[in-house]
mmCIF file of C-alpha atoms in Angstrom:
data_model
loop_
_atom_site.group_PDB
_atom_site.id
_atom_site.type_symbol
_atom_site.label_atom_id
_atom_site.label_comp_id
_atom_site.label_asym_id
_atom_site.label_seq_id
_atom_site.Cartn_x
_atom_site.Cartn_y
_atom_site.Cartn_z
ATOM 1 C CA UNK V 1 96.499 86.127 37.840
ATOM 2 C CA UNK V 2 100.114 88.465 36.239
ATOM 3 C CA UNK V 3 100.138 90.332 40.017
ATOM 4 C CA UNK V 4 99.953 86.325 42.150
ATOM 5 C CA UNK V 5 102.714 84.755 38.748
ATOM 6 C CA UNK V 6 105.863 87.820 40.353
ATOM 7 C CA UNK V 7 104.868 86.652 43.755
ATOM 8 C CA UNK V 8 104.566 83.068 43.510
ATOM 9 C CA UNK V 9 108.480 83.421 41.787
ATOM 10 C CA UNK V 10 110.041 85.671 44.157
ATOM 11 C CA UNK V 11 109.075 82.680 46.864
ATOM 12 C CA UNK V 12 111.382 80.510 44.153
ATOM 13 C CA UNK V 13 108.357 78.213 44.170
ATOM 14 C CA UNK V 14 108.525 75.282 41.166
ATOM 15 C CA UNK V 15 107.405 76.871 38.025
ATOM 16 C CA UNK V 16 104.544 73.439 37.730
ATOM 17 C CA UNK V 17 103.014 74.945 40.618
ATOM 18 C CA UNK V 18 102.792 78.248 39.446
ATOM 19 C CA UNK V 19 101.524 77.823 36.643
ATOM 20 C CA UNK V 20 98.451 75.237 37.827
ATOM 21 C CA UNK V 21 98.174 78.517 40.418
ATOM 22 C CA UNK V 22 97.779 80.422 37.512
ATOM 23 C CA UNK V 23 95.264 78.808 35.577
ATOM 24 C CA UNK V 24 92.461 78.817 38.117
ATOM 25 C CA UNK V 25 92.834 81.870 38.848
ATOM 26 C CA UNK V 26 92.497 83.132 35.522
ATOM 27 C CA UNK V 27 89.251 80.639 34.989
ATOM 28 C CA UNK V 28 88.162 80.905 38.895
ATOM 29 C CA UNK V 29 84.997 82.962 37.237
ATOM 30 C CA UNK V 30 84.853 81.033 34.001
ATOM 31 C CA UNK V 31 81.186 79.995 34.414
ATOM 32 C CA UNK V 32 81.144 77.208 31.928
ATOM 33 C CA UNK V 33 77.399 75.515 30.856
ATOM 34 C CA UNK V 34 77.430 71.574 31.038
ATOM 35 C CA UNK V 35 77.641 71.355 27.835
ATOM 36 C CA UNK V 36 79.624 68.349 26.356
ATOM 37 C CA UNK V 37 81.984 69.560 23.916
ATOM 38 C CA UNK V 38 82.910 72.608 25.411
ATOM 39 C CA UNK V 39 84.060 71.091 28.706
ATOM 40 C CA UNK V 40 86.198 68.496 26.216
ATOM 41 C CA UNK V 41 87.258 71.587 25.071
ATOM 42 C CA UNK V 42 88.435 72.873 28.719
ATOM 43 C CA UNK V 43 89.475 69.272 29.303
ATOM 44 C CA UNK V 44 91.918 69.871 26.274
ATOM 45 C CA UNK V 45 93.527 72.829 27.826
ATOM 46 C CA UNK V 46 93.265 72.583 30.925
ATOM 47 C CA UNK V 47 93.737 68.669 31.810
ATOM 48 C CA UNK V 48 91.178 67.076 33.892
ATOM 49 C CA UNK V 49 93.343 66.968 38.127
ATOM 50 C CA UNK V 50 92.433 71.330 37.458
ATOM 51 C CA UNK V 51 88.974 71.146 35.824
ATOM 52 C CA UNK V 52 89.176 69.137 39.517
ATOM 53 C CA UNK V 53 90.604 71.691 41.462
ATOM 54 C CA UNK V 54 88.607 74.296 39.675
ATOM 55 C CA UNK V 55 85.380 72.951 40.896
ATOM 56 C CA UNK V 56 86.227 73.290 44.242
ATOM 57 C CA UNK V 57 86.967 76.868 44.217
ATOM 58 C CA UNK V 58 84.167 77.277 42.765
ATOM 59 C CA UNK V 59 81.613 76.066 44.443
ATOM 60 C CA UNK V 60 83.836 77.672 47.461
ATOM 61 C CA UNK V 61 83.945 81.015 45.756
ATOM 62 C CA UNK V 62 79.529 80.598 45.283
ATOM 63 C CA UNK V 63 79.723 80.005 48.995
ATOM 64 C CA UNK V 64 80.984 82.734 50.062
ATOM 65 C CA UNK V 65 78.813 85.231 48.161
ATOM 66 C CA UNK V 66 76.136 86.712 48.520
ATOM 67 C CA UNK V 67 72.654 84.797 48.386
ATOM 68 C CA UNK V 68 71.546 86.420 45.034
ATOM 69 C CA UNK V 69 71.639 83.263 42.107
ATOM 70 C CA UNK V 70 73.233 81.454 44.403
ATOM 71 C CA UNK V 71 70.859 78.730 44.186
ATOM 72 C CA UNK V 72 71.235 78.349 39.728
ATOM 73 C CA UNK V 73 75.029 79.301 40.265
ATOM 74 C CA UNK V 74 75.742 75.641 42.393
ATOM 75 C CA UNK V 75 72.793 73.680 40.117
ATOM 76 C CA UNK V 76 75.132 74.890 36.848
ATOM 77 C CA UNK V 77 78.669 73.301 38.659
ATOM 78 C CA UNK V 78 77.066 70.517 39.885
ATOM 79 C CA UNK V 79 75.877 69.737 36.210
ATOM 80 C CA UNK V 80 79.506 71.016 34.729
ATOM 81 C CA UNK V 81 81.444 68.968 37.278
ATOM 82 C CA UNK V 82 78.400 66.125 36.990
ATOM 83 C CA UNK V 83 79.359 65.841 33.136
ATOM 84 C CA UNK V 84 83.237 66.572 33.044
ATOM 85 C CA UNK V 85 83.235 63.413 35.468
ATOM 86 C CA UNK V 86 80.796 62.089 32.802
ATOM 87 C CA UNK V 87 83.449 62.513 30.252
ATOM 88 C CA UNK V 88 86.987 61.327 32.257
ATOM 89 C CA UNK V 89 84.847 57.805 33.709
ATOM 90 C CA UNK V 90 84.000 56.922 29.997
ATOM 91 C CA UNK V 91 87.160 57.362 28.377
ATOM 92 C CA UNK V 92 85.702 59.884 25.870
ATOM 93 C CA UNK V 93 88.356 61.268 24.196
ATOM 94 C CA UNK V 94 89.523 64.781 25.070
ATOM 95 C CA UNK V 95 93.066 65.269 24.245
ATOM 96 C CA UNK V 96 96.721 64.399 21.983
ATOM 97 C CA UNK V 97 97.186 61.572 23.789
ATOM 98 C CA UNK V 98 93.737 60.252 24.033
ATOM 99 C CA UNK V 99 93.544 60.801 19.970
ATOM 100 C CA UNK V 100 92.901 57.040 17.874
ATOM 101 C CA UNK V 101 95.891 58.345 15.560
ATOM 102 C CA UNK V 102 99.479 58.986 17.058
ATOM 103 C CA UNK V 103 101.633 60.965 14.906
ATOM 104 C CA UNK V 104 103.800 58.093 13.973
ATOM 105 C CA UNK V 105 101.061 56.235 11.787
ATOM 106 C CA UNK V 106 100.995 60.476 9.726
ATOM 107 C CA UNK V 107 104.412 59.695 9.649
ATOM 108 C CA UNK V 108 103.688 56.386 8.340
ATOM 109 C CA UNK V 109 100.967 57.980 5.915
ATOM 110 C CA UNK V 110 103.625 59.961 3.545
ATOM 111 C CA UNK V 111 103.126 63.359 6.176
ATOM 112 C CA UNK V 112 106.929 64.996 6.131
ATOM 113 C CA UNK V 113 107.080 67.767 8.747
ATOM 114 C CA UNK V 114 106.524 68.133 12.642
ATOM 115 C CA UNK V 115 104.524 71.484 12.124
ATOM 116 C CA UNK V 116 102.102 69.875 9.683
ATOM 117 C CA UNK V 117 102.233 66.786 11.352
ATOM 118 C CA UNK V 118 100.989 68.302 15.121
ATOM 119 C CA UNK V 119 98.286 71.077 13.542
ATOM 120 C CA UNK V 120 97.033 68.232 11.280
ATOM 121 C CA UNK V 121 96.450 65.858 14.766
ATOM 122 C CA UNK V 122 94.380 69.049 15.741
ATOM 123 C CA UNK V 123 92.715 69.853 14.103
ATOM 124 C CA UNK V 124 92.292 65.658 14.392
ATOM 125 C CA UNK V 125 91.160 66.124 18.029
ATOM 126 C CA UNK V 126 88.742 69.046 17.352
ATOM 127 C CA UNK V 127 86.724 66.775 14.732
ATOM 128 C CA UNK V 128 85.931 64.350 17.392
ATOM 129 C CA UNK V 129 86.155 66.712 20.017
ATOM 130 C CA UNK V 130 82.433 68.074 18.230
ATOM 131 C CA UNK V 131 81.495 65.025 17.389
ATOM 132 C CA UNK V 132 81.882 65.300 13.545
ATOM 133 C CA UNK V 133 84.313 61.948 13.433
ATOM 134 C CA UNK V 134 84.340 59.226 15.867
ATOM 135 C CA UNK V 135 87.305 58.050 17.572
ATOM 136 C CA UNK V 136 87.974 55.308 16.065
ATOM 137 C CA UNK V 137 91.658 54.903 13.484
ATOM 138 C CA UNK V 138 90.150 54.146 10.409
ATOM 139 C CA UNK V 139 87.965 56.305 10.204
ATOM 140 C CA UNK V 140 90.731 59.468 11.151
ATOM 141 C CA UNK V 141 93.280 58.259 8.441
ATOM 142 C CA UNK V 142 91.137 58.374 6.107
ATOM 143 C CA UNK V 143 89.928 61.781 6.812
ATOM 144 C CA UNK V 144 93.543 62.286 7.491
ATOM 145 C CA UNK V 145 94.610 61.230 3.903
ATOM 146 C CA UNK V 146 91.939 63.071 2.298
ATOM 147 C CA UNK V 147 91.264 66.427 3.410
ATOM 148 C CA UNK V 148 95.332 68.098 4.834
ATOM 149 C CA UNK V 149 98.208 68.557 2.585
ATOM 150 C CA UNK V 150 100.896 66.148 4.173
ATOM 151 C CA UNK V 151 103.923 68.493 3.116
#
């Protein structure tokens, strides 16, 4: 990934393109499991569009390798892809954009610092992704009111 970044920068390609290519290179060998929580964390980190591109790269990579465990690797990859598609299609929360509360909601509750608001939103997202809290505004605000320091 570092070598690709250096080469792509010398070619004066757009920064967004370079970031995406380097991310795909960095994660192309990552063997994910078809587990909802883990995949939501990857979706949060990479985004649905990069996850879709990563699926195609990994599929091509597996089919270019030896036959050893190819069937099992492809079955796992297809299960991962199906679960990612399900999460996205069902609109399940995996990013701050999808969270039922926002920074302005926390400001109205008395939060002051931007850093504290960001950390609180990240913690709430983590609770939603792991299933500890529903992605419901009332539940999230109640939890934020009692669990975090507003300073």
